[in-house]
Every structure is written in structure tokens, then in C-alpha cells.
mmCIF file of C-alpha atoms in Angstrom:
data_model
loop_
_atom_site.group_PDB
_atom_site.id
_atom_site.type_symbol
_atom_site.label_atom_id
_atom_site.label_comp_id
_atom_site.label_asym_id
_atom_site.label_seq_id
_atom_site.Cartn_x
_atom_site.Cartn_y
_atom_site.Cartn_z
ATOM 1 C CA UNK A 1 -80.101 22.162 86.399
ATOM 2 C CA UNK A 2 -83.362 21.387 88.213
ATOM 3 C CA UNK A 3 -82.332 17.854 89.314
ATOM 4 C CA UNK A 4 -79.072 19.192 90.747
ATOM 5 C CA UNK A 5 -80.911 21.900 92.706
ATOM 6 C CA UNK A 6 -83.458 19.422 94.004
ATOM 7 C CA UNK A 7 -80.826 16.924 95.073
ATOM 8 C CA UNK A 8 -78.705 19.632 96.698
ATOM 9 C CA UNK A 9 -81.690 20.915 98.678
ATOM 10 C CA UNK A 10 -82.540 17.411 99.900
ATOM 11 C CA UNK A 11 -78.922 16.844 100.915
ATOM 12 C CA UNK A 12 -78.695 20.219 102.657
ATOM 13 C CA UNK A 13 -81.977 19.777 104.506
ATOM 14 C CA UNK A 14 -81.299 16.226 105.722
ATOM 15 C CA UNK A 15 -79.369 17.258 108.820
ATOM 16 C CA UNK A 16 -82.116 19.671 109.859
ATOM 17 C CA UNK A 17 -84.938 17.160 109.413
ATOM 18 C CA UNK A 18 -83.145 14.371 111.285
ATOM 19 C CA UNK A 19 -81.698 16.469 114.109
ATOM 20 C CA UNK A 20 -84.930 18.471 114.377
ATOM 21 C CA UNK A 21 -86.945 15.284 114.920
ATOM 22 C CA UNK A 22 -84.355 13.876 117.341
ATOM 23 C CA UNK A 23 -84.034 17.091 119.353
ATOM 24 C CA UNK A 24 -87.801 17.529 119.541
ATOM 25 C CA UNK A 25 -88.202 14.048 121.003
ATOM 26 C CA UNK A 26 -85.237 14.261 123.394
ATOM 27 C CA UNK A 27 -84.537 17.902 124.271
ATOM 28 C CA UNK A 28 -83.294 17.093 127.782
ATOM 29 C CA UNK A 29 -79.900 15.889 126.477
ATOM 30 C CA UNK A 30 -79.200 19.373 125.041
ATOM 31 C CA UNK A 31 -80.264 21.426 128.063
ATOM 32 C CA UNK A 32 -76.798 21.728 129.700
ATOM 33 C CA UNK A 33 -75.177 23.029 126.489
ATOM 34 C CA UNK A 34 -78.108 25.266 125.527
ATOM 35 C CA UNK A 35 -78.704 26.838 128.951
ATOM 36 C CA UNK A 36 -76.013 29.562 128.650
ATOM 37 C CA UNK A 37 -77.471 30.707 125.306
ATOM 38 C CA UNK A 38 -81.114 30.504 126.389
ATOM 39 C CA UNK A 39 -80.317 32.413 129.583
ATOM 40 C CA UNK A 40 -79.058 35.288 127.433
ATOM 41 C CA UNK A 41 -82.017 35.126 125.033
ATOM 42 C CA UNK A 42 -84.751 34.770 127.679
ATOM 43 C CA UNK A 43 -84.882 38.472 128.689
ATOM 44 C CA UNK A 44 -85.278 39.481 125.047
ATOM 45 C CA UNK A 45 -88.088 36.963 124.513
ATOM 46 C CA UNK A 46 -89.867 38.124 127.678
ATOM 47 C CA UNK A 47 -89.574 41.728 126.544
ATOM 48 C CA UNK A 48 -90.910 41.061 123.033
ATOM 49 C CA UNK A 49 -93.491 38.358 123.817
ATOM 50 C CA UNK A 50 -94.038 37.865 127.569
ATOM 51 C CA UNK A 51 -96.668 35.176 126.984
ATOM 52 C CA UNK A 52 -94.165 32.770 125.383
ATOM 53 C CA UNK A 53 -92.500 30.112 127.524
ATOM 54 C CA UNK A 54 -88.784 30.653 128.045
ATOM 55 C CA UNK A 55 -87.575 27.491 129.750
ATOM 56 C CA UNK A 56 -84.605 25.914 128.010
ATOM 57 C CA UNK A 57 -86.295 22.635 127.115
ATOM 58 C CA UNK A 58 -89.232 24.394 125.444
ATOM 59 C CA UNK A 59 -86.896 26.662 123.463
ATOM 60 C CA UNK A 60 -84.937 23.613 122.304
ATOM 61 C CA UNK A 61 -88.187 21.953 121.202
ATOM 62 C CA UNK A 62 -89.323 25.104 119.387
ATOM 63 C CA UNK A 63 -85.994 25.360 117.555
ATOM 64 C CA UNK A 64 -86.169 21.651 116.686
ATOM 65 C CA UNK A 65 -89.739 21.959 115.364
ATOM 66 C CA UNK A 66 -88.761 24.930 113.209
ATOM 67 C CA UNK A 67 -85.712 23.069 111.875
ATOM 68 C CA UNK A 68 -87.771 19.977 111.105
ATOM 69 C CA UNK A 69 -90.532 21.924 109.340
ATOM 70 C CA UNK A 70 -88.257 24.273 107.400
ATOM 71 C CA UNK A 71 -86.014 21.326 106.506
ATOM 72 C CA UNK A 72 -88.992 19.487 105.011
ATOM 73 C CA UNK A 73 -90.016 22.621 103.127
ATOM 74 C CA UNK A 74 -86.512 22.991 101.693
ATOM 75 C CA UNK A 75 -86.338 19.299 100.777
ATOM 76 C CA UNK A 76 -89.719 19.288 99.029
ATOM 77 C CA UNK A 77 -89.121 22.551 97.171
ATOM 78 C CA UNK A 78 -91.922 24.454 98.908
ATOM 79 C CA UNK A 79 -91.065 28.024 99.913
ATOM 80 C CA UNK A 80 -87.397 27.142 99.557
ATOM 81 C CA UNK A 81 -85.986 30.641 99.891
ATOM 82 C CA UNK A 82 -87.827 31.540 103.129
ATOM 83 C CA UNK A 83 -87.172 28.034 104.497
ATOM 84 C CA UNK A 84 -83.441 28.426 103.866
ATOM 85 C CA UNK A 85 -83.409 31.789 105.636
ATOM 86 C CA UNK A 86 -85.280 30.361 108.628
ATOM 87 C CA UNK A 87 -82.874 27.424 108.821
ATOM 88 C CA UNK A 88 -79.917 29.815 108.688
ATOM 89 C CA UNK A 89 -81.470 31.739 111.577
ATOM 90 C CA UNK A 90 -81.927 28.593 113.673
ATOM 91 C CA UNK A 91 -78.352 27.562 113.001
ATOM 92 C CA UNK A 92 -76.930 30.582 114.831
ATOM 93 C CA UNK A 93 -78.085 29.709 118.377
ATOM 94 C CA UNK A 94 -77.561 25.994 117.704
ATOM 95 C CA UNK A 95 -73.943 26.580 116.741
ATOM 96 C CA UNK A 96 -73.269 29.022 119.568
ATOM 97 C CA UNK A 97 -74.714 26.622 122.139
ATOM 98 C CA UNK A 98 -73.438 23.357 120.724
ATOM 99 C CA UNK A 99 -69.930 24.176 119.576
ATOM 100 C CA UNK A 100 -68.327 26.966 121.634
ATOM 101 C CA UNK A 101 -64.765 25.911 120.846
ATOM 102 C CA UNK A 102 -63.438 29.217 122.185
ATOM 103 C CA UNK A 103 -64.404 28.249 125.737
ATOM 104 C CA UNK A 104 -62.960 24.696 125.792
ATOM 105 C CA UNK A 105 -59.811 24.024 127.800
ATOM 106 C CA UNK A 106 -59.297 20.458 126.603
ATOM 107 C CA UNK A 107 -57.500 20.499 123.243
ATOM 108 C CA UNK A 108 -59.336 17.452 121.831
ATOM 109 C CA UNK A 109 -62.753 18.907 122.745
ATOM 110 C CA UNK A 110 -61.700 22.284 121.400
ATOM 111 C CA UNK A 111 -60.626 20.769 118.061
ATOM 112 C CA UNK A 112 -63.830 18.707 117.819
ATOM 113 C CA UNK A 113 -66.040 21.724 118.522
ATOM 114 C CA UNK A 114 -64.034 23.853 116.095
ATOM 115 C CA UNK A 115 -64.598 21.307 113.308
ATOM 116 C CA UNK A 116 -68.338 21.211 114.035
ATOM 117 C CA UNK A 117 -68.453 25.004 114.243
ATOM 118 C CA UNK A 118 -66.821 25.262 110.800
ATOM 119 C CA UNK A 119 -69.162 22.575 109.448
ATOM 120 C CA UNK A 120 -72.132 24.631 110.636
ATOM 121 C CA UNK A 121 -70.558 27.710 109.100
ATOM 122 C CA UNK A 122 -70.444 25.821 105.791
ATOM 123 C CA UNK A 123 -74.091 24.820 106.210
ATOM 124 C CA UNK A 124 -74.895 28.472 106.894
ATOM 125 C CA UNK A 125 -73.189 29.443 103.625
ATOM 126 C CA UNK A 126 -75.109 26.767 101.732
ATOM 127 C CA UNK A 127 -78.370 28.007 103.217
ATOM 128 C CA UNK A 128 -77.551 31.570 102.193
ATOM 129 C CA UNK A 129 -76.947 30.346 98.640
ATOM 130 C CA UNK A 130 -80.254 28.456 98.712
ATOM 131 C CA UNK A 131 -82.002 31.577 100.006
ATOM 132 C CA UNK A 132 -80.546 33.647 97.163
ATOM 133 C CA UNK A 133 -81.211 31.035 94.444
ATOM 134 C CA UNK A 134 -83.950 32.178 92.078
ATOM 135 C CA UNK A 135 -83.765 28.920 90.072
ATOM 136 C CA UNK A 136 -82.847 30.822 86.934
ATOM 137 C CA UNK A 137 -85.895 33.052 87.156
ATOM 138 C CA UNK A 138 -85.410 36.775 87.548
ATOM 139 C CA UNK A 139 -85.145 37.951 91.139
ATOM 140 C CA UNK A 140 -87.200 40.724 92.702
ATOM 141 C CA UNK A 141 -84.473 43.301 92.111
ATOM 142 C CA UNK A 142 -84.290 42.546 88.375
ATOM 143 C CA UNK A 143 -88.079 42.443 88.040
ATOM 144 C CA UNK A 144 -88.463 45.786 89.816
ATOM 145 C CA UNK A 145 -85.769 47.385 87.664
ATOM 146 C CA UNK A 146 -87.254 45.884 84.526
ATOM 147 C CA UNK A 147 -90.725 47.121 85.475
ATOM 148 C CA UNK A 148 -89.384 50.628 86.156
ATOM 149 C CA UNK A 149 -87.617 50.651 82.784
ATOM 150 C CA UNK A 150 -90.766 49.434 81.081
ATOM 151 C CA UNK A 151 -92.790 52.163 82.808
ATOM 152 C CA UNK A 152 -90.293 54.844 81.761
ATOM 153 C CA UNK A 153 -90.476 53.703 78.147
ATOM 154 C CA UNK A 154 -94.280 53.662 78.284
ATOM 155 C CA UNK A 155 -94.383 57.185 79.721
ATOM 156 C CA UNK A 156 -91.932 58.355 77.042
ATOM 157 C CA UNK A 157 -94.109 56.876 74.301
ATOM 158 C CA UNK A 158 -97.219 58.483 75.813
ATOM 159 C CA UNK A 159 -95.489 61.894 75.943
ATOM 160 C CA UNK A 160 -94.334 61.615 72.307
ATOM 161 C CA UNK A 161 -97.829 60.560 71.214
ATOM 162 C CA UNK A 162 -99.427 63.439 73.131
ATOM 163 C CA UNK A 163 -97.014 65.941 71.522
ATOM 164 C CA UNK A 164 -97.697 64.544 68.064
ATOM 165 C CA UNK A 165 -101.457 64.681 68.592
ATOM 166 C CA UNK A 166 -101.181 68.243 69.964
ATOM 167 C CA UNK A 167 -99.243 69.319 66.832
ATOM 168 C CA UNK A 168 -101.873 67.694 64.611
ATOM 169 C CA UNK A 169 -104.666 69.417 66.562
ATOM 170 C CA UNK A 170 -102.908 72.808 66.243
ATOM 171 C CA UNK A 171 -102.462 72.315 62.493
ATOM 172 C CA UNK A 172 -106.078 71.234 62.105
ATOM 173 C CA UNK A 173 -107.304 74.251 64.062
ATOM 174 C CA UNK A 174 -105.137 76.612 61.979
ATOM 175 C CA UNK A 175 -106.376 75.034 58.766
ATOM 176 C CA UNK A 176 -109.974 75.328 59.944
ATOM 177 C CA UNK A 177 -109.515 79.084 60.618
ATOM 178 C CA UNK A 178 -108.154 79.669 57.119
ATOM 179 C CA UNK A 179 -111.131 78.069 55.418
ATOM 180 C CA UNK A 180 -113.716 80.555 54.187
ATOM 181 C CA UNK A 181 -116.964 80.064 55.655
#
């Protein structure tokens, strides 16, 4: 199953690596579409981290750099689960800015944006699957539950052993009192 996972990750990450590199080099072509989204996000960014730049072109470059880096991480199999989650997070503003089919009046543009919106929704689903994929190894939830069960069994064994040793000690003490001496 490993080759299939590896190939699927490379295929899934390809769009992020290529578009991330392209958008980092040429962010100005995306500014008109991204401006409505960045204008809504800017106050939140200024509130959380006032030192960060909030101009649209810089935000596009930051998103592109994150997509490029996380895409490479996903493709190479390094930190795949966090990389997939980060890519899913970057896909939300990208999709909202790039494919707002709900606001198009022209039917052809609306249909085109709707197709791309649904494509990105499919990518989002694939990234969620990649983020949840433990590669056949137990996940954190199973490991925690297994560890708790193991601990309970260990405590139970320790309690039974302590009871048995206490009974032996009581019998030994009683036998010692009965001995003449």
C-alpha cells in the first residue's frame, strides 16, 4: 500500500507546489480577485499580530509560500499529516477568493467558477483524508486507549499481587505467634 500512498500524495500535492511557485513569483495577477477576501481578513490579522504586513500582494505571497512548502512536504512524505492540514487551511481563502460562483452574473463564468469550486472541494476532501491517514499504524486515539487499558491491567495485577502478599504476611505472622518460643 505504501507505493499507492506515496503516488497519491505526489499527485495531490502537485497543484499546490506548481501554483504556489507561480503565485509567489507573480502575485499581482491575483490581487483583484483576492482583495475582497484580504480586506475582510486584514482586521483580524492586525488584531492578532499587528506587526505582520496585511497588503494583498504580501498575503498572496505568504499563502503561496505556505502552499509550496507544505506541498513539497506532502509530496516527499515529511510531516504529511500536518502538511495536509495546512494545505487544507490555505485552500479555504484561495477558493473563496478565486471561485466565488455565487456572485457571478454571467452564466459561463458562473459555471466555470462552480466547477473550480467543486474541484477545490474535492482537493479539500483528499487533504482531509491525507491528514487522517496513519499509514496503517495506530493513531493517537487508539494508542491512548491502548495505553489506558494496559495501565488498568497493570494496576489490577499490582492490586491482586499486593492482596496475595498481604494474605501470606498475615498467615506468616499468625504462624509465628503460634510457635512456642
